[in-house]
Amino acid sequence: MTLILLYTLVLALVHLHPALGRIPSTLDGPFEPVTVPFDATVHRYAVDLPDTDYRVRRRVTGFHPEQISVSLSTTFDSVWISWITGEYQIGYNVTPLNPESVDSVVHYGLLRYPLTQKARGTSLIYNQLYPFEGLQNYTSGIIHHVRLQGLKPSTIYYYRCGDPSIPAMSEIYHFRTMPLSGPGSYPQRIAIVGDLGLTYNTTATVHRLTSNSPDLILLVGDVTYANLYLTNGTSSDCYSCTFSQTPIHETFQPRWDYWGRFMESLISKVPIMVIEGNHEIEEQCGNQTFLAYSSRFAFPSEECGSSSAFYYSFNAGGVHFIMLGAYIAYDKSANQYKWLERDLANVDKSITPWLIAAWHPPWYSTYKAHYREVECMRIAMEDLLYSYGVDIVFNGHVHAYERSNRVYNYSLDPCGPLHITIGDGGNREKMALEHADEAGNCPEPSMTPDPFMGGFCAANFTFGPAEGKFCWDSQPEYSAFRESSFGHGILEVKNETWALWTWYRNQDSYNEFGDQIYIVRQPDLCSIRQKVNKYQSAAE
């Protein structure tokens, strides 16, 4: 504890003395709203990485593993290793592979040689099928998920995966486990990225992100944008604009395989945790949705008491992460809400002082794109998250960057979380530039709801500077900083009260950043207020 207090004092000195390199903190807030003008030298649109690029081509043969990735379980002592064997098929007649024909084995250990431990897992395939003439069907390679258990904290493990009986084993990879949960123990760098896709902007984002040496990656939805393509591979900047007459919302599933190959060099050694976005819906015949998302990634759902891949939680050192689903029921009678209540009630802030939540569409965004479309989710869940003292919320969906002041119910509140929108990873669609508070940009309220959001809940404000209006007349006071540019963020949790947030823009040199702030928890100030709110919510 003495070391923690000493480190806090050092941070405070840096914060208070400009000569030592002053970085603003939330203790200085709330901040006056800032809008950085769009840099016209930055292209608003992204260009796809073509399927001829060597980084997305298949580099293995037979049933050797590819698209290898690591994801976390709920605690440090367990991780998931995932990979794919065999080739996908796309065409009018496809024959699915038999998942039982290839074993799911991981050899692992503390030394590269020999790998003394062994774990077995499960395998599956999925199909994307269309009962319409002219639409091509898809069947995946065999997807493997193996859970490793009994691991030590903050430790490098070596592993190789595949089927040793064929033999078809991968090369040897490595990963580092998360630190032991506790108030003085954290991953050094947590990368946050959203709306990534697979474009040349994506490659710049991932290259810059990799250079920051993250210990963990959070991808807050919209992974590959495979649904911006017809089954013949034809792409578009806007599906509804170009393909509105197609008989069903098509998707070109090989883009998932391209993405997995491109990302393998990073996520085979750095754990990635993903939550679904709207581009993962990918409806097919029989009203099936989210097949690629729920099949290709491993989720700690069972370990954290969730019954779904659409919402789950996990610990990374002294941080408890809650990943929520905006495209599945979230009202108070829904399984997700009931699970969230249980999960929050079980959080021990003496062990995991930081509480961070993430989902795809933002509650607090001032851009015209997707403005207030997720109001139903905010109304359903905001009180619950506030009452348990969530510190930071990360979202994507809006293709720009925005950081809020501490906010609750659209009002400045020193005990509310910071909401950070980071949907600027490199997506196939255009960048968001227009703000709802600018003249002529306020959306028509009836156009606000998304069909997957649960209905229409946004209405004119009944209080504050925007009372009687649907939009503010100027940048809202809860919006601290906004800029349209591609990039990613790095969160460095320093101790139980201080964390450094940095947003990096792709166009900057490596020693520059677009936004930086210390996020400071104030548990003594906020515990009483949040506790009262918690009891008020329960009484209602």
PDB file of C-alpha atoms in Angstrom, residues 166-403:
ATOM      1  CA  ILE A 166      -2.330 -36.110 -38.932  1.00  0.00           C
ATOM      2  CA  PRO A 167       0.202 -34.573 -38.205  1.00  0.00           C
ATOM      3  CA  ALA A 168      -0.855 -30.949 -38.677  1.00  0.00           C
ATOM      4  CA  MET A 169       0.489 -28.700 -35.926  1.00  0.00           C
ATOM      5  CA  SER A 170       1.180 -24.986 -35.993  1.00  0.00           C
ATOM      6  CA  GLU A 171       4.450 -23.251 -35.325  1.00  0.00           C
ATOM      7  CA  ILE A 172       5.200 -22.330 -31.704  1.00  0.00           C
ATOM      8  CA  TYR A 173       3.543 -19.111 -30.508  1.00  0.00           C
ATOM      9  CA  HIS A 174       3.446 -17.429 -27.118  1.00  0.00           C
ATOM     10  CA  PHE A 175       1.200 -15.238 -24.973  1.00  0.00           C
ATOM     11  CA  ARG A 176       1.388 -13.591 -21.553  1.00  0.00           C
ATOM     12  CA  THR A 177      -1.304 -14.206 -18.947  1.00  0.00           C
ATOM     13  CA  MET A 178      -3.032 -11.339 -17.174  1.00  0.00           C
ATOM     14  CA  PRO A 179      -1.776 -10.154 -13.768  1.00  0.00           C
ATOM     15  CA  LEU A 180      -3.238 -11.463 -10.541  1.00  0.00           C
ATOM     16  CA  SER A 181      -6.361  -9.446  -9.698  1.00  0.00           C
ATOM     17  CA  GLY A 182      -5.681  -6.854  -7.054  1.00  0.00           C
ATOM     18  CA  PRO A 183      -5.692  -3.060  -6.533  1.00  0.00           C
ATOM     19  CA  GLY A 184      -1.990  -2.749  -7.389  1.00  0.00           C
ATOM     20  CA  SER A 185      -1.834  -5.112 -10.372  1.00  0.00           C
ATOM     21  CA  TYR A 186      -2.750  -4.175 -13.954  1.00  0.00           C
ATOM     22  CA  PRO A 187      -1.916  -4.926 -17.591  1.00  0.00           C
ATOM     23  CA  GLN A 188       0.513  -2.248 -18.741  1.00  0.00           C
ATOM     24  CA  ARG A 189      -1.357  -1.266 -21.924  1.00  0.00           C
ATOM     25  CA  ILE A 190      -4.900  -2.066 -23.003  1.00  0.00           C
ATOM     26  CA  ALA A 191      -5.649  -1.230 -26.632  1.00  0.00           C
ATOM     27  CA  ILE A 192      -9.177  -0.151 -27.526  1.00  0.00           C
ATOM     28  CA  VAL A 193     -10.361  -0.129 -31.130  1.00  0.00           C
ATOM     29  CA  GLY A 194     -13.710  -0.188 -32.877  1.00  0.00           C
ATOM     30  CA  ASP A 195     -15.192  -0.602 -36.348  1.00  0.00           C
ATOM     31  CA  LEU A 196     -11.970  -2.080 -37.639  1.00  0.00           C
ATOM     32  CA  GLY A 197     -12.792  -3.725 -40.962  1.00  0.00           C
ATOM     33  CA  LEU A 198     -10.064  -4.685 -43.406  1.00  0.00           C
ATOM     34  CA  THR A 199      -8.955  -1.611 -45.338  1.00  0.00           C
ATOM     35  CA  TYR A 200      -5.688   0.196 -45.863  1.00  0.00           C
ATOM     36  CA  ASN A 201      -6.717   2.384 -42.922  1.00  0.00           C
ATOM     37  CA  THR A 202      -7.120  -0.806 -40.906  1.00  0.00           C
ATOM     38  CA  THR A 203      -3.546  -1.790 -41.722  1.00  0.00           C
ATOM     39  CA  ALA A 204      -2.318   1.612 -40.506  1.00  0.00           C
ATOM     40  CA  THR A 205      -4.360   1.316 -37.295  1.00  0.00           C
ATOM     41  CA  VAL A 206      -3.155  -2.211 -36.553  1.00  0.00           C
ATOM     42  CA  HIS A 207       0.469  -1.318 -37.339  1.00  0.00           C
ATOM     43  CA  ARG A 208       0.330   1.681 -34.994  1.00  0.00           C
ATOM     44  CA  LEU A 209      -1.507  -0.319 -32.335  1.00  0.00           C
ATOM     45  CA  THR A 210       1.071  -3.119 -32.533  1.00  0.00           C
ATOM     46  CA  SER A 211       3.900  -0.636 -32.090  1.00  0.00           C
ATOM     47  CA  ASN A 212       2.345   0.366 -28.750  1.00  0.00           C
ATOM     48  CA  SER A 213       2.929  -3.192 -27.458  1.00  0.00           C
ATOM     49  CA  PRO A 214      -0.503  -3.838 -25.926  1.00  0.00           C
ATOM     50  CA  ASP A 215      -1.098  -6.591 -23.381  1.00  0.00           C
ATOM     51  CA  LEU A 216      -4.798  -6.845 -24.245  1.00  0.00           C
ATOM     52  CA  ILE A 217      -7.043  -5.692 -27.098  1.00  0.00           C
ATOM     53  CA  LEU A 218     -10.715  -4.732 -26.834  1.00  0.00           C
ATOM     54  CA  LEU A 219     -12.592  -4.629 -30.146  1.00  0.00           C
ATOM     55  CA  VAL A 220     -15.912  -2.918 -29.527  1.00  0.00           C
ATOM     56  CA  GLY A 221     -17.852  -4.267 -32.493  1.00  0.00           C
ATOM     57  CA  ASP A 222     -17.956  -4.201 -36.306  1.00  0.00           C
ATOM     58  CA  VAL A 223     -15.149  -6.602 -37.062  1.00  0.00           C
ATOM     59  CA  THR A 224     -14.879  -7.343 -40.802  1.00  0.00           C
ATOM     60  CA  TYR A 225     -17.736  -5.555 -42.628  1.00  0.00           C
ATOM     61  CA  ALA A 226     -18.329  -8.749 -44.599  1.00  0.00           C
ATOM     62  CA  ASN A 227     -21.956  -7.664 -44.959  1.00  0.00           C
ATOM     63  CA  LEU A 228     -20.985  -4.794 -47.256  1.00  0.00           C
ATOM     64  CA  TYR A 229     -20.513  -7.371 -50.019  1.00  0.00           C
ATOM     65  CA  LEU A 230     -22.689  -9.513 -52.214  1.00  0.00           C
ATOM     66  CA  THR A 231     -21.978 -13.236 -52.193  1.00  0.00           C
ATOM     67  CA  ASN A 232     -20.006 -12.762 -55.412  1.00  0.00           C
ATOM     68  CA  GLY A 233     -17.574 -10.465 -53.596  1.00  0.00           C
ATOM     69  CA  THR A 234     -18.833  -7.165 -55.015  1.00  0.00           C
ATOM     70  CA  SER A 235     -18.462  -4.444 -52.390  1.00  0.00           C
ATOM     71  CA  SER A 236     -20.083  -1.106 -51.641  1.00  0.00           C
ATOM     72  CA  ASP A 237     -19.605   1.912 -49.392  1.00  0.00           C
ATOM     73  CA  CYS A 238     -23.253   1.680 -48.401  1.00  0.00           C
ATOM     74  CA  TYR A 239     -25.203  -1.558 -48.656  1.00  0.00           C
ATOM     75  CA  SER A 240     -28.701  -0.067 -48.586  1.00  0.00           C
ATOM     76  CA  CYS A 241     -27.693   2.469 -51.246  1.00  0.00           C
ATOM     77  CA  THR A 242     -26.276  -0.023 -53.744  1.00  0.00           C
ATOM     78  CA  PHE A 243     -27.847  -3.410 -53.023  1.00  0.00           C
ATOM     79  CA  SER A 244     -31.359  -2.428 -51.950  1.00  0.00           C
ATOM     80  CA  GLN A 245     -33.013  -4.814 -54.439  1.00  0.00           C
ATOM     81  CA  THR A 246     -31.198  -7.988 -53.345  1.00  0.00           C
ATOM     82  CA  PRO A 247     -33.588 -10.665 -52.013  1.00  0.00           C
ATOM     83  CA  ILE A 248     -31.842 -10.940 -48.636  1.00  0.00           C
ATOM     84  CA  HIS A 249     -29.097  -8.969 -46.934  1.00  0.00           C
ATOM     85  CA  GLU A 250     -26.117 -10.803 -48.389  1.00  0.00           C
ATOM     86  CA  THR A 251     -22.656 -11.162 -46.898  1.00  0.00           C
ATOM     87  CA  PHE A 252     -19.336 -12.311 -48.328  1.00  0.00           C
ATOM     88  CA  GLN A 253     -18.014 -14.609 -45.606  1.00  0.00           C
ATOM     89  CA  PRO A 254     -14.464 -15.042 -46.984  1.00  0.00           C
ATOM     90  CA  ARG A 255     -13.789 -11.530 -45.660  1.00  0.00           C
ATOM     91  CA  TRP A 256     -13.843 -13.115 -42.178  1.00  0.00           C
ATOM     92  CA  ASP A 257     -11.113 -15.509 -43.245  1.00  0.00           C
ATOM     93  CA  TYR A 258      -9.093 -12.679 -44.762  1.00  0.00           C
ATOM     94  CA  TRP A 259      -9.426 -10.721 -41.511  1.00  0.00           C
ATOM     95  CA  GLY A 260      -8.367 -13.702 -39.394  1.00  0.00           C
ATOM     96  CA  ARG A 261      -5.257 -14.209 -41.513  1.00  0.00           C
ATOM     97  CA  PHE A 262      -4.329 -10.540 -41.443  1.00  0.00           C
ATOM     98  CA  MET A 263      -4.747 -10.291 -37.659  1.00  0.00           C
ATOM     99  CA  GLU A 264      -3.046 -13.575 -36.756  1.00  0.00           C
ATOM    100  CA  SER A 265       0.441 -12.147 -36.236  1.00  0.00           C
ATOM    101  CA  LEU A 266      -0.968  -9.877 -33.512  1.00  0.00           C
ATOM    102  CA  ILE A 267      -3.811 -11.799 -31.870  1.00  0.00           C
ATOM    103  CA  SER A 268      -1.953 -15.117 -31.755  1.00  0.00           C
ATOM    104  CA  LYS A 269       0.102 -13.561 -28.942  1.00  0.00           C
ATOM    105  CA  VAL A 270      -2.009 -10.666 -27.596  1.00  0.00           C
ATOM    106  CA  PRO A 271      -5.449 -11.655 -26.239  1.00  0.00           C
ATOM    107  CA  ILE A 272      -8.384 -10.029 -28.016  1.00  0.00           C
ATOM    108  CA  MET A 273     -11.866  -9.607 -26.526  1.00  0.00           C
ATOM    109  CA  VAL A 274     -14.674  -8.807 -28.949  1.00  0.00           C
ATOM    110  CA  ILE A 275     -18.269  -7.692 -28.578  1.00  0.00           C
ATOM    111  CA  GLU A 276     -20.800  -7.757 -31.409  1.00  0.00           C
ATOM    112  CA  GLY A 277     -21.710  -4.806 -33.610  1.00  0.00           C
ATOM    113  CA  ASN A 278     -24.477  -4.297 -36.133  1.00  0.00           C
ATOM    114  CA  HIS A 279     -22.267  -5.514 -38.995  1.00  0.00           C
ATOM    115  CA  GLU A 280     -22.054  -8.899 -37.281  1.00  0.00           C
ATOM    116  CA  ILE A 281     -25.828  -9.488 -37.536  1.00  0.00           C
ATOM    117  CA  GLU A 282     -25.519 -11.037 -41.028  1.00  0.00           C
ATOM    118  CA  GLU A 283     -29.067 -12.374 -41.328  1.00  0.00           C
ATOM    119  CA  GLN A 284     -29.520 -15.472 -43.469  1.00  0.00           C
ATOM    120  CA  CYS A 285     -32.323 -17.934 -44.205  1.00  0.00           C
ATOM    121  CA  GLY A 286     -34.265 -19.105 -41.181  1.00  0.00           C
ATOM    122  CA  ASN A 287     -33.684 -15.715 -39.524  1.00  0.00           C
ATOM    123  CA  GLN A 288     -30.303 -16.899 -38.274  1.00  0.00           C
ATOM    124  CA  THR A 289     -27.960 -14.098 -37.235  1.00  0.00           C
ATOM    125  CA  PHE A 290     -24.465 -13.568 -35.785  1.00  0.00           C
ATOM    126  CA  LEU A 291     -23.242 -17.000 -36.953  1.00  0.00           C
ATOM    127  CA  ALA A 292     -19.722 -15.895 -37.886  1.00  0.00           C
ATOM    128  CA  TYR A 293     -19.289 -13.828 -34.710  1.00  0.00           C
ATOM    129  CA  SER A 294     -20.520 -16.508 -32.326  1.00  0.00           C
ATOM    130  CA  SER A 295     -18.618 -19.304 -34.106  1.00  0.00           C
ATOM    131  CA  ARG A 296     -15.206 -17.773 -34.735  1.00  0.00           C
ATOM    132  CA  PHE A 297     -14.462 -16.248 -31.331  1.00  0.00           C
ATOM    133  CA  ALA A 298     -14.262 -17.919 -27.924  1.00  0.00           C
ATOM    134  CA  PHE A 299     -16.119 -16.168 -25.107  1.00  0.00           C
ATOM    135  CA  PRO A 300     -15.906 -16.670 -21.329  1.00  0.00           C
ATOM    136  CA  SER A 301     -19.694 -16.825 -21.144  1.00  0.00           C
ATOM    137  CA  GLU A 302     -19.985 -20.027 -19.143  1.00  0.00           C
ATOM    138  CA  GLU A 303     -17.168 -19.021 -16.802  1.00  0.00           C
ATOM    139  CA  CYS A 304     -18.836 -15.699 -15.881  1.00  0.00           C
ATOM    140  CA  GLY A 305     -22.373 -17.073 -15.542  1.00  0.00           C
ATOM    141  CA  SER A 306     -23.658 -15.716 -18.839  1.00  0.00           C
ATOM    142  CA  SER A 307     -25.560 -17.970 -21.182  1.00  0.00           C
ATOM    143  CA  SER A 308     -24.699 -15.912 -24.242  1.00  0.00           C
ATOM    144  CA  ALA A 309     -21.818 -14.838 -26.491  1.00  0.00           C
ATOM    145  CA  PHE A 310     -23.488 -11.413 -26.666  1.00  0.00           C
ATOM    146  CA  TYR A 311     -22.670 -10.342 -23.098  1.00  0.00           C
ATOM    147  CA  TYR A 312     -19.988 -11.473 -20.668  1.00  0.00           C
ATOM    148  CA  SER A 313     -17.391 -10.236 -18.188  1.00  0.00           C
ATOM    149  CA  PHE A 314     -13.791 -10.895 -17.235  1.00  0.00           C
ATOM    150  CA  ASN A 315     -10.981  -9.591 -15.040  1.00  0.00           C
ATOM    151  CA  ALA A 316      -7.644  -8.236 -16.202  1.00  0.00           C
ATOM    152  CA  GLY A 317      -5.643  -7.506 -13.073  1.00  0.00           C
ATOM    153  CA  GLY A 318      -7.514  -4.948 -10.993  1.00  0.00           C
ATOM    154  CA  VAL A 319      -9.982  -4.159 -13.804  1.00  0.00           C
ATOM    155  CA  HIS A 320     -13.379  -5.808 -14.165  1.00  0.00           C
ATOM    156  CA  PHE A 321     -14.622  -5.584 -17.755  1.00  0.00           C
ATOM    157  CA  ILE A 322     -18.293  -5.899 -18.660  1.00  0.00           C
ATOM    158  CA  MET A 323     -19.087  -6.489 -22.336  1.00  0.00           C
ATOM    159  CA  LEU A 324     -22.736  -5.820 -23.185  1.00  0.00           C
ATOM    160  CA  GLY A 325     -24.943  -6.545 -26.192  1.00  0.00           C
ATOM    161  CA  ALA A 326     -27.030  -3.828 -27.818  1.00  0.00           C
ATOM    162  CA  TYR A 327     -28.584  -6.222 -30.355  1.00  0.00           C
ATOM    163  CA  ILE A 328     -30.154  -8.596 -27.867  1.00  0.00           C
ATOM    164  CA  ALA A 329     -32.844  -7.865 -25.271  1.00  0.00           C
ATOM    165  CA  TYR A 330     -31.573  -5.593 -22.474  1.00  0.00           C
ATOM    166  CA  ASP A 331     -34.709  -4.438 -20.636  1.00  0.00           C
ATOM    167  CA  LYS A 332     -35.166  -5.247 -16.948  1.00  0.00           C
ATOM    168  CA  SER A 333     -37.018  -8.486 -17.647  1.00  0.00           C
ATOM    169  CA  ALA A 334     -34.350  -9.756 -20.065  1.00  0.00           C
ATOM    170  CA  ASN A 335     -31.715 -12.372 -19.248  1.00  0.00           C
ATOM    171  CA  GLN A 336     -28.948  -9.894 -20.052  1.00  0.00           C
ATOM    172  CA  TYR A 337     -30.170  -7.360 -17.505  1.00  0.00           C
ATOM    173  CA  LYS A 338     -30.613 -10.003 -14.810  1.00  0.00           C
ATOM    174  CA  TRP A 339     -27.116 -11.332 -15.518  1.00  0.00           C
ATOM    175  CA  LEU A 340     -25.707  -7.786 -15.339  1.00  0.00           C
ATOM    176  CA  GLU A 341     -27.314  -7.245 -11.942  1.00  0.00           C
ATOM    177  CA  ARG A 342     -25.712 -10.442 -10.635  1.00  0.00           C
ATOM    178  CA  ASP A 343     -22.347  -9.677 -12.168  1.00  0.00           C
ATOM    179  CA  LEU A 344     -22.197  -6.152 -10.736  1.00  0.00           C
ATOM    180  CA  ALA A 345     -23.323  -7.354  -7.314  1.00  0.00           C
ATOM    181  CA  ASN A 346     -20.403  -9.798  -7.270  1.00  0.00           C
ATOM    182  CA  VAL A 347     -17.737  -7.200  -8.081  1.00  0.00           C
ATOM    183  CA  ASP A 348     -15.358  -6.713  -5.155  1.00  0.00           C
ATOM    184  CA  LYS A 349     -13.793  -3.278  -5.580  1.00  0.00           C
ATOM    185  CA  SER A 350     -11.137  -4.070  -3.020  1.00  0.00           C
ATOM    186  CA  ILE A 351      -9.845  -6.553  -5.625  1.00  0.00           C
ATOM    187  CA  THR A 352     -10.918  -4.959  -8.926  1.00  0.00           C
ATOM    188  CA  PRO A 353     -11.321  -1.236  -8.178  1.00  0.00           C
ATOM    189  CA  TRP A 354     -11.739  -0.301 -11.833  1.00  0.00           C
ATOM    190  CA  LEU A 355     -15.046  -1.094 -13.512  1.00  0.00           C
ATOM    191  CA  ILE A 356     -15.109  -0.676 -17.303  1.00  0.00           C
ATOM    192  CA  ALA A 357     -18.042  -1.393 -19.599  1.00  0.00           C
ATOM    193  CA  ALA A 358     -18.113  -1.714 -23.386  1.00  0.00           C
ATOM    194  CA  TRP A 359     -20.731  -2.226 -26.068  1.00  0.00           C
ATOM    195  CA  HIS A 360     -21.032  -1.169 -29.692  1.00  0.00           C
ATOM    196  CA  PRO A 361     -23.408   1.834 -30.167  1.00  0.00           C
ATOM    197  CA  PRO A 362     -22.759   4.850 -27.898  1.00  0.00           C
ATOM    198  CA  TRP A 363     -25.257   6.451 -25.557  1.00  0.00           C
ATOM    199  CA  TYR A 364     -23.429   9.768 -25.596  1.00  0.00           C
ATOM    200  CA  SER A 365     -22.410  10.785 -29.092  1.00  0.00           C
ATOM    201  CA  THR A 366     -22.966  14.202 -30.615  1.00  0.00           C
ATOM    202  CA  TYR A 367     -22.477  13.161 -34.233  1.00  0.00           C
ATOM    203  CA  LYS A 368     -25.424  13.161 -36.631  1.00  0.00           C
ATOM    204  CA  ALA A 369     -24.720   9.544 -37.548  1.00  0.00           C
ATOM    205  CA  HIS A 370     -26.601   7.220 -35.164  1.00  0.00           C
ATOM    206  CA  TYR A 371     -27.619  10.152 -32.966  1.00  0.00           C
ATOM    207  CA  ARG A 372     -29.573   8.891 -29.912  1.00  0.00           C
ATOM    208  CA  GLU A 373     -30.589   5.676 -31.671  1.00  0.00           C
ATOM    209  CA  VAL A 374     -29.693   3.591 -28.612  1.00  0.00           C
ATOM    210  CA  GLU A 375     -31.753   5.620 -26.165  1.00  0.00           C
ATOM    211  CA  CYS A 376     -33.811   2.559 -25.207  1.00  0.00           C
ATOM    212  CA  MET A 377     -30.699   0.794 -23.934  1.00  0.00           C
ATOM    213  CA  ARG A 378     -29.560   3.880 -22.015  1.00  0.00           C
ATOM    214  CA  ILE A 379     -32.927   4.233 -20.302  1.00  0.00           C
ATOM    215  CA  ALA A 380     -32.913   0.542 -19.385  1.00  0.00           C
ATOM    216  CA  MET A 381     -29.350   0.223 -18.085  1.00  0.00           C
ATOM    217  CA  GLU A 382     -27.825   3.582 -17.168  1.00  0.00           C
ATOM    218  CA  ASP A 383     -29.104   3.695 -13.592  1.00  0.00           C
ATOM    219  CA  LEU A 384     -27.747   0.219 -12.896  1.00  0.00           C
ATOM    220  CA  LEU A 385     -24.277   0.979 -14.245  1.00  0.00           C
ATOM    221  CA  TYR A 386     -24.177   4.334 -12.455  1.00  0.00           C
ATOM    222  CA  SER A 387     -25.256   2.880  -9.120  1.00  0.00           C
ATOM    223  CA  TYR A 388     -22.336   0.432  -9.154  1.00  0.00           C
ATOM    224  CA  GLY A 389     -19.810   3.095 -10.110  1.00  0.00           C
ATOM    225  CA  VAL A 390     -18.744   2.220 -13.651  1.00  0.00           C
ATOM    226  CA  ASP A 391     -15.667   4.331 -14.372  1.00  0.00           C
ATOM    227  CA  ILE A 392     -15.329   4.251 -18.176  1.00  0.00           C
ATOM    228  CA  VAL A 393     -17.553   3.202 -21.077  1.00  0.00           C
ATOM    229  CA  PHE A 394     -16.077   2.361 -24.498  1.00  0.00           C
ATOM    230  CA  ASN A 395     -18.164   2.294 -27.691  1.00  0.00           C
ATOM    231  CA  GLY A 396     -17.774   2.231 -31.462  1.00  0.00           C
ATOM    232  CA  HIS A 397     -20.440   2.482 -34.191  1.00  0.00           C
ATOM    233  CA  VAL A 398     -19.944   6.200 -34.879  1.00  0.00           C
ATOM    234  CA  HIS A 399     -16.969   6.476 -37.223  1.00  0.00           C
ATOM    235  CA  ALA A 400     -15.136   9.171 -35.328  1.00  0.00           C
ATOM    236  CA  TYR A 401     -13.595   9.859 -31.919  1.00  0.00           C
ATOM    237  CA  GLU A 402     -15.298  11.524 -28.969  1.00  0.00           C
ATOM    238  CA  ARG A 403     -14.555  11.738 -25.250  1.00  0.00           C
TER     239      ARG A 403
END
